[in-house]
Structure formats: structure tokens, C-alpha cells
Coordinates of C-alpha atoms in Angstrom, one line a residue:
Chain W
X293 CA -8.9 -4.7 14.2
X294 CA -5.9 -3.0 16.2
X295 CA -3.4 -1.3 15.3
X296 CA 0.0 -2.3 15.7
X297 CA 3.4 -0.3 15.7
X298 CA 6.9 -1.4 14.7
X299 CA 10.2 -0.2 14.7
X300 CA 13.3 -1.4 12.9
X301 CA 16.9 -0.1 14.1
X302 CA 19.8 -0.6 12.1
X303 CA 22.8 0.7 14.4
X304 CA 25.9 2.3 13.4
X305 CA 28.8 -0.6 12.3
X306 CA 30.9 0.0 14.9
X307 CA 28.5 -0.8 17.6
X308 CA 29.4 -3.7 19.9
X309 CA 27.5 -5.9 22.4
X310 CA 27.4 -3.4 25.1
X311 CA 26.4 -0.2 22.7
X312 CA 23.3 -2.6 21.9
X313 CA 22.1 -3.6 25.2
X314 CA 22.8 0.4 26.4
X315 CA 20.3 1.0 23.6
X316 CA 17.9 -1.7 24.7
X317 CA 17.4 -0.3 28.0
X318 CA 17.4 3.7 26.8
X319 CA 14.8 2.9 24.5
X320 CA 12.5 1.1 27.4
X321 CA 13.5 4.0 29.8
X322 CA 12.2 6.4 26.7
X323 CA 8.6 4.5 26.0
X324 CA 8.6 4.2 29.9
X325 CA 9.0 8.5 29.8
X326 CA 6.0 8.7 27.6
X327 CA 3.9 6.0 29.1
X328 CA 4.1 3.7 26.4
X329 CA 6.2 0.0 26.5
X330 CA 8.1 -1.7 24.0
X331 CA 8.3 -5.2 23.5
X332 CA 11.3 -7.0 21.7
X333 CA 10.5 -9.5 18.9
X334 CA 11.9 -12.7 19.9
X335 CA 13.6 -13.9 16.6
X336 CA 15.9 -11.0 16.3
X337 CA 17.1 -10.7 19.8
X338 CA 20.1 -12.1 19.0
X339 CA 21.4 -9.9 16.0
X340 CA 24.3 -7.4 16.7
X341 CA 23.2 -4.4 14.6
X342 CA 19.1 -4.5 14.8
X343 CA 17.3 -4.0 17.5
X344 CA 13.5 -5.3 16.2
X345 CA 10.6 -4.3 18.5
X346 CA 7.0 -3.9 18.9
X347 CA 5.7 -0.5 20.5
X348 CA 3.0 -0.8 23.5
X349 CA 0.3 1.5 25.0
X350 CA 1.7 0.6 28.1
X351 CA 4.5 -1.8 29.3
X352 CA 1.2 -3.8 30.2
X353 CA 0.0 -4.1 26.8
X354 CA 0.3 -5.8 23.8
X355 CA -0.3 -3.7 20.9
X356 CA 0.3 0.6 20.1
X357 CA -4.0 0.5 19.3
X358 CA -4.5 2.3 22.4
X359 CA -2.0 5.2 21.8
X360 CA -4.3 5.7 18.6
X361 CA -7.0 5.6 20.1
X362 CA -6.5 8.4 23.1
X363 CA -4.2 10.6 21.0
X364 CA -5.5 10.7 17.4
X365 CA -9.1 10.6 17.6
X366 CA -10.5 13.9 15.4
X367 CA -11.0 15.9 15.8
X368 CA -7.3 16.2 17.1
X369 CA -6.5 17.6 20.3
X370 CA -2.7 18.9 19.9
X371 CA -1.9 19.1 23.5
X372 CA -2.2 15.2 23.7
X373 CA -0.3 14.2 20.7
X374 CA 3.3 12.7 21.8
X375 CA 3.6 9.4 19.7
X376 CA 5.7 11.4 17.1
X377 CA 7.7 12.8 19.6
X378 CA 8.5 9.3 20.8
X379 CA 9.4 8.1 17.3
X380 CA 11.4 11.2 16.5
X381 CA 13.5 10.4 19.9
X382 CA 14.0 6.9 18.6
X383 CA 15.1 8.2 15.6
X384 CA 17.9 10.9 16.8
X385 CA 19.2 8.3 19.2
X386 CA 23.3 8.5 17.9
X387 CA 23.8 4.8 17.9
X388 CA 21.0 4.7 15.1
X389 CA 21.7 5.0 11.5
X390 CA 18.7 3.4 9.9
X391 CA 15.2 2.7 10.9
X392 CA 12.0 1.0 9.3
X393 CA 8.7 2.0 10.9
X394 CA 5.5 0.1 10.1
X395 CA 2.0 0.6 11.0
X396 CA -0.4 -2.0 10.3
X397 CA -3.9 -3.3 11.2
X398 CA -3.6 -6.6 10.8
X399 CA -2.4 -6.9 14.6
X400 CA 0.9 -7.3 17.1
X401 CA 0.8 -10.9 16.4
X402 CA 1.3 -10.6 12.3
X403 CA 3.9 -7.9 13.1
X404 CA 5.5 -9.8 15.1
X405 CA 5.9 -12.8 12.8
X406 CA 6.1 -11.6 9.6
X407 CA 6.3 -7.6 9.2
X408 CA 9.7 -6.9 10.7
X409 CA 11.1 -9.6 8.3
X410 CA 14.7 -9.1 7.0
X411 CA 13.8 -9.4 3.6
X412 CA 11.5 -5.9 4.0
X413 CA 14.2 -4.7 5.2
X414 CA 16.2 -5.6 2.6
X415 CA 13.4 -4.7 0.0
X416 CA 13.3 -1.2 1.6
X417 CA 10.9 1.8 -0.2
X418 CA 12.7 4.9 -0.6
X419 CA 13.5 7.1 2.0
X420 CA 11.8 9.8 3.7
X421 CA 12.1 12.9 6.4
X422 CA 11.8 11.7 9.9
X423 CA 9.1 14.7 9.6
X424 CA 7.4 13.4 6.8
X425 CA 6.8 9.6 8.9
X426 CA 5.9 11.7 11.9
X427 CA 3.4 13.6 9.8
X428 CA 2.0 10.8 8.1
X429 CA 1.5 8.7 11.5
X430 CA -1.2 12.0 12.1
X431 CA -2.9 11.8 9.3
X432 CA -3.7 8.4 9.2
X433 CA -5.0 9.0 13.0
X434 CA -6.6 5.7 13.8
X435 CA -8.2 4.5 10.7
X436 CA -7.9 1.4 9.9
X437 CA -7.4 2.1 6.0
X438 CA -4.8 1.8 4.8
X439 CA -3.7 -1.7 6.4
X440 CA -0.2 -1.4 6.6
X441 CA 2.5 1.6 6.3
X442 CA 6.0 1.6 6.2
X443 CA 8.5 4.1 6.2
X444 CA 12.1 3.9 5.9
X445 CA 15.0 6.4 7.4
X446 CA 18.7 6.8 6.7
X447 CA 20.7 9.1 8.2
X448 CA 22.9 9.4 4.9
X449 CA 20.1 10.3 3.1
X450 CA 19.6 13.3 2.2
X451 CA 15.5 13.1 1.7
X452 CA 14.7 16.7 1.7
X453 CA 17.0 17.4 -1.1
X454 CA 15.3 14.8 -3.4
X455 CA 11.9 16.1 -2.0
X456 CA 11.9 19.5 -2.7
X457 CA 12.9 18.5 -6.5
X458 CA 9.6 16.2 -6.4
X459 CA 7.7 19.8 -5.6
Chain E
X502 CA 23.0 37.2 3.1
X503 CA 22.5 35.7 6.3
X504 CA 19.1 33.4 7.2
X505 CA 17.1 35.2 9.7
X506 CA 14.2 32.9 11.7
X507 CA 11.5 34.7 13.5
X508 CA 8.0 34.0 15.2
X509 CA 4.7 35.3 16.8
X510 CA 3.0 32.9 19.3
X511 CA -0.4 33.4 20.2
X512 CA -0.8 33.0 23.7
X513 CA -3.3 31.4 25.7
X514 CA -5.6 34.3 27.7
X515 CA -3.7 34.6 31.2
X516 CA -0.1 33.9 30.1
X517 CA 2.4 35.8 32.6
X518 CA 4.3 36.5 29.7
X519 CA 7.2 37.0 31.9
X520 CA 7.4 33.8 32.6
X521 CA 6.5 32.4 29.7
X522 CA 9.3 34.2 28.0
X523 CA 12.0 32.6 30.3
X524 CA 10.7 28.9 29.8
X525 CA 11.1 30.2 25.7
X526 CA 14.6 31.3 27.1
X527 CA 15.1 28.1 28.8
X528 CA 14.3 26.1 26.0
X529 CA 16.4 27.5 23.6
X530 CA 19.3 27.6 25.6
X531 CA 18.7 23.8 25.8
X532 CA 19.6 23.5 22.3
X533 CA 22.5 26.0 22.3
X534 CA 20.7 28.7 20.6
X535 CA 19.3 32.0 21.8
X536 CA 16.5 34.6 21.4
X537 CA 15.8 38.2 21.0
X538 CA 12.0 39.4 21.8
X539 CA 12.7 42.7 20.0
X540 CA 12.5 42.6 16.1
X541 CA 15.7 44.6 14.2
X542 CA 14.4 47.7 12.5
X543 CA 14.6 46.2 9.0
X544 CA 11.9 43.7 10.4
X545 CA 9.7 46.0 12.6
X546 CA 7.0 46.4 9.8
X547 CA 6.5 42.0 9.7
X548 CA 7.0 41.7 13.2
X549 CA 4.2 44.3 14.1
X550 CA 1.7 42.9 11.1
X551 CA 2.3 39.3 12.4
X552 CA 1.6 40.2 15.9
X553 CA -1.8 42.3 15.2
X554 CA -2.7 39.0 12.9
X555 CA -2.0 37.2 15.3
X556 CA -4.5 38.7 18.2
X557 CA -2.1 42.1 18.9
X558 CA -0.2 42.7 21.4
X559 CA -1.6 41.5 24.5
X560 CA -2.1 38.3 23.3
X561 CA 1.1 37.3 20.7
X562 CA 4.8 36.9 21.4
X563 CA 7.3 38.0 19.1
X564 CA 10.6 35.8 19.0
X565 CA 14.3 36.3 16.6
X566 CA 16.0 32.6 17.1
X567 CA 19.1 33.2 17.1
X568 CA 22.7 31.0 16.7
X569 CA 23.5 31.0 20.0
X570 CA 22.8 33.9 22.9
X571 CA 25.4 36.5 22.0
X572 CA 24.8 35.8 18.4
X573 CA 22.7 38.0 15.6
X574 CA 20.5 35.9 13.8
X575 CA 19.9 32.1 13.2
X576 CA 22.4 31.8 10.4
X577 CA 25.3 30.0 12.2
X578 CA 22.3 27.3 12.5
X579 CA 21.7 26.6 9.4
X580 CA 25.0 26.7 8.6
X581 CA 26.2 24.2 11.0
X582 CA 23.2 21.9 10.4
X583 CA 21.8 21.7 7.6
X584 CA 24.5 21.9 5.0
X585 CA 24.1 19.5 2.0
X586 CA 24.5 17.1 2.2
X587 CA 22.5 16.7 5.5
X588 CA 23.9 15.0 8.5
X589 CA 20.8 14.1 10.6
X590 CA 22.9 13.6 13.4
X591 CA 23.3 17.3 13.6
X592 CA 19.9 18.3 12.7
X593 CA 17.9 20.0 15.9
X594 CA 16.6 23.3 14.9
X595 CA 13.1 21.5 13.9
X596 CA 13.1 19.9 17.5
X597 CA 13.4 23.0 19.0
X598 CA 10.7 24.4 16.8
X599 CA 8.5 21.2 17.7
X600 CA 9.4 22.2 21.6
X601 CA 7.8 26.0 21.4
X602 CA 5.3 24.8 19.3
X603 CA 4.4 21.7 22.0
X604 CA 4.4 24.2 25.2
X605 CA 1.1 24.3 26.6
X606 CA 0.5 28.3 26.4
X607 CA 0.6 28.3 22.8
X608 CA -2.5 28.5 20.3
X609 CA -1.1 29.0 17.1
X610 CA 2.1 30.2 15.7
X611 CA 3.5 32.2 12.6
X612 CA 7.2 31.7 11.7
X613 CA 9.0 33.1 8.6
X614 CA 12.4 32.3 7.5
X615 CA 14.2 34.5 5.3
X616 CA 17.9 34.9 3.3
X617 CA 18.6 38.7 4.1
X618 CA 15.5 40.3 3.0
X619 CA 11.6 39.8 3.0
X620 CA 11.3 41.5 -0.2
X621 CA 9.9 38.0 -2.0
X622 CA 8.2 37.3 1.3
X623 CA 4.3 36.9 -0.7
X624 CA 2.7 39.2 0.9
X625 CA -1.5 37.8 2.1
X626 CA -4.0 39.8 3.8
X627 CA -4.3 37.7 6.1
X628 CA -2.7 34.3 7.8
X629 CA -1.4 31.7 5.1
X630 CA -3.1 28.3 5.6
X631 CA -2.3 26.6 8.7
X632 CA 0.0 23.3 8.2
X633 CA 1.0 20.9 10.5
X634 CA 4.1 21.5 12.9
X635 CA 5.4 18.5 11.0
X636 CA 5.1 19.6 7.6
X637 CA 7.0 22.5 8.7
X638 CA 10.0 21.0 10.2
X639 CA 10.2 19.7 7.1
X640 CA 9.7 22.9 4.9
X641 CA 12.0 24.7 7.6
X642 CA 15.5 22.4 6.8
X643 CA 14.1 22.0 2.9
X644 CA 13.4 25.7 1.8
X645 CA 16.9 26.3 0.4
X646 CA 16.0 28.0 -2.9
X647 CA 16.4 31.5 -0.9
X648 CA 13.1 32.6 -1.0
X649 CA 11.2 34.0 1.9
X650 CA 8.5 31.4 3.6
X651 CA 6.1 31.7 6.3
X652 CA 4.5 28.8 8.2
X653 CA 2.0 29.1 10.1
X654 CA 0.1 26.6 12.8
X655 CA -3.1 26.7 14.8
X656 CA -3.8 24.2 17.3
X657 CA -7.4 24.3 16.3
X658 CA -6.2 23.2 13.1
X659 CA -7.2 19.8 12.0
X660 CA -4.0 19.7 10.0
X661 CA -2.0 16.9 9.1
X662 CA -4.6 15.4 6.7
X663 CA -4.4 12.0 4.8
X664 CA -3.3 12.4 1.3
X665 CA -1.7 8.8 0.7
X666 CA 1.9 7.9 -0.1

């Protein structure tokens, strides 16, 4: 089984045509920066405020199993782990305003068909902390239990708040 | 009251700390802010208990963050980002942490944020239980119930661990 990596964007309503496609190529230039590739799904392409897209190991490859593999093996070796780094990147990016990340097991090709659908999107779980996804994409390392996680980001949400009441 | 922010790093064996102290420079200058490498005297007594914890002085690096370089403390910071209700466009003082923590001489690190005193700081023997630098951002822009937290990190540490959602 390999794992996969997905990411959701949901831009800010005023962006246009041209504010997407500048997006498009900063977030290639960014997984080019780290080493890693992304890889548009092919059914969204054309919707103006989501940008839908499979992260890579490299540009070369076809699923995020490898970036797993060589940065979160146990026991962990801190100097190597940049995937979060990556996502939390992605996730300050101004044009973005929401974002769905999902990690699942089953495969690119499943992502790519089905997990990105707009109905989980619409269906969305409740939001956390860019910090808490980042911290949770650790732990899991590269297990392959449990099969799929998703977490959801809004930048009007104010998660910590509703956190540190859960404490 | 005004929200101080200040760390030891424990330094890899053979740091020039020098030069290690301008790439801290450099990197908070990046974000805006600033640092002091001298704790105020209402301080001195955590600064120089963190420091011995944290291998003495040979080995560890105080830090003060501060607002901005001519500034006093890290107040202005959390002022401007991480008012409620939170803007996470404006939110960078966790990146910044994530940037010192991420610099290669670095081994493990003790920060403590505090609203004008450390008198409800809880005081431990030794070093509170290492987290991961994630669940710290996190505590860092959450803590707003004014007390006094430490977090500390370890790169040995096999911290985050899988608890389920």
C-alpha cells in the first residue's frame, strides 16, 4: 500500500483567472524548492476558486509514499523532516482561504478519483490549527493505519479558541 | 502587563556562537522582529536555571524575541497577531519559532512565554516533557489564559506521537 497526499485550496472570492494560474505555478515552484512535485487532478482544472492537486515525492513520481518513507521513518530524524513545512507554506499562501488536506493509503489513483470530491468538501469535519494537521502528519509517520485522514483549514476560523476550551 | 517570549537553545558541540547568533539575528529580522541575548534583571534567575538545564553556558543560547529590533519585549507581536478573533493571514510568530527550532545547530530548546511575571510559571526540577515543535506553535498562539508556560523540545525526542482524532 502507498501512501497518497492531497490538498484542496479554496481561494479568496475575489480571485480571478490570472490570480489562479499565478498560484498554479508558485505552488509547483514551491514542491520544486523542497524536492517534491505536485500533480493537478484533471477534473477540477477548470474551476475558478479550487485548485485540486495530488502531492509527489518528486515531479517524477506519482504518489507522496516516498516522502514518508525517507522523512518519517522512527525513529524520527528531525533534521530531515520538511513535508510540514511544505504544507504550512501552502497554507499561508494569501490567495488561500480554505484548504482540505487528505492522507490516505488506498493510493494516488483512489485520491485522484474519488477523495478530492466536492461533496467532501462540502461535508467538511470541523476545523483545525494548521499546527495541529502538521502535527498529526508526524505522528502517523508512515503507517498505514489509519487508511485515510482529512483535515480541514479556514482562515476565519478561529481553531485555537474553540481548542483550548476542549482542554 | 506586557507578554515577554524567551528561549535557551542547546547548541551542537563546535557552534561559533558568534555566528550562530547572527543567522538567529538574520532570521528574526526576516520576520520583522528582533532579539536581545541578555535576559532583563527581573528574568536573570530563569534565564540562568534554563541555561545550566540546558547543558550551561558553553553549550546553550539565551534569546528575548522581541517586537521588532528597537523594541522591549514580544508584546507588540502578539498584539498585532494574534488578537481574537485570529486572522491567520497575520499569524507568523510560530514560523519563526519553527525557523530557530529547524536550524541545524540546534539540539533541543526551552521557550517560556509569560504576561509580566513568572510568578505562576510551575516551577520543575528539571526540564518539562519534551513536545513536538508543532504542538507548540500551537500552545504558543493558544495560551491566552495569562499564565506562564514553558515548552520545551529535544531533537532526540520521538515526539509527535499518534493519539487519533
Amino acid at each position: 500500500m502507498r501512501i497518497a497526499f492531497g490538498v484542496g485550496l479554496r481561494l479568496k472570492e475575489e480571485s480571478d483567472w490570472d490570480v489562479r494560474n499565478r498560484l498554479c505555478l508558485e505552488l509547483a515552484r514551491t514542491a520544486a524548492r523542497y524536492g517534491y512535485g505536485i500533480q493537478l487532478t484533471k477534473w477540477y482544472v477548470s474551476v475558478l476558486l479550487e485548485i485540486r492537486f495530488i502531492v509527489t515525492a518528486s515531479p517524477a513520481a506519482d504518489s507522496a509514499h516516498n516522502i514518508f518513507k525517507k522523512e518519517l521513518q522512527d525513529p524520527l530524524n528531525w533534521e530531515t523532516i520538511r513535508f510540514p513545512n511544505f504544507l504550512l507554506e501552502i497554507w499561508q499562501l494569501p490567495e488561500t482561504q480554505e484548504a482540505v488536506f487528505i492522507r490516505t493509503t488506498d493510493g494516488a489513483e483512489l485520491l485522484e478519483e474519488n477523495a478530492l470530491s466536492i461533496q467532501e468538501m462540502a461535508e467538511r469535519p470541523k476545523p483545525v490549527s494548521i499546527y495541529r494537521a502538521m502535527d498529526a502528519v508526524v505522528a502517523l509517520r508512515a503507517n498505514v493505519e489509519p487508511s485515510r485522514t482529512l483535515f480541514y483549514l479556514n482562515k476565519k476560523a478561529s481553531v485555537l479558541h474553540d481548542h483550548l476550551l476542549e482542554r | 502587563m506586557s507578554i515577554v517570549f524567551e528561549g535557551v537553545l542547546k547548541l551542537r558541540d563546535g557552534t561559533d556562537r558568534d555566528m550562530f547568533s547572527r543567522k538567529m539575528m538574520e532570521t528574526a529580522l526576516h520576520f520583522g522582529y528582533g532579539l536581545r541575548f541578555e535576559p532583563s534583571k527581573h528574568d536573570v534567575q530563569w534565564a540562568s536555571e534554563a541555561v545550566e538545564k540546558l547543558g550551561g553556558g558553553e553549550t546553550a543560547m539565551y534569546f528575548e524575541a522581541v517586537s521588532e529590533p528597537s523594541n522591549i519585549n514580544a508584546d507588540a507581536i502578539y498584539c498585532l497577531e494574534l488578537w481574537e478573533p485570529l486572522d491567520w493571514s497575520k499569524v507568523q510568530f510560530p514560523t519563526f519559532l519553527l525557523r530557530l527550532w529547524q536550524l541545524p545547530e540546534v539540539e533541543a530548546a526551552l521557550f517560556v512565554r509569560y504576561d509580566g511575571d513568572m510568578e505562576n510559571l510551575e516551577k520543575e526540577d528539571g526540564l518539562p516533557q519534551p513536545m513536538s515543535i508543532y504542538k507548540a506553535m500551537e500552545g504558543v498562539v493558544s495560551n491566552w489564559d495569562g499564565t506562564a508556560r514553558q515548552f520545551y523540545l529535544d531533537k532526540k525526542s520521538p515526539e509527535p506521537v499518534w493519539r487519533g482524532e
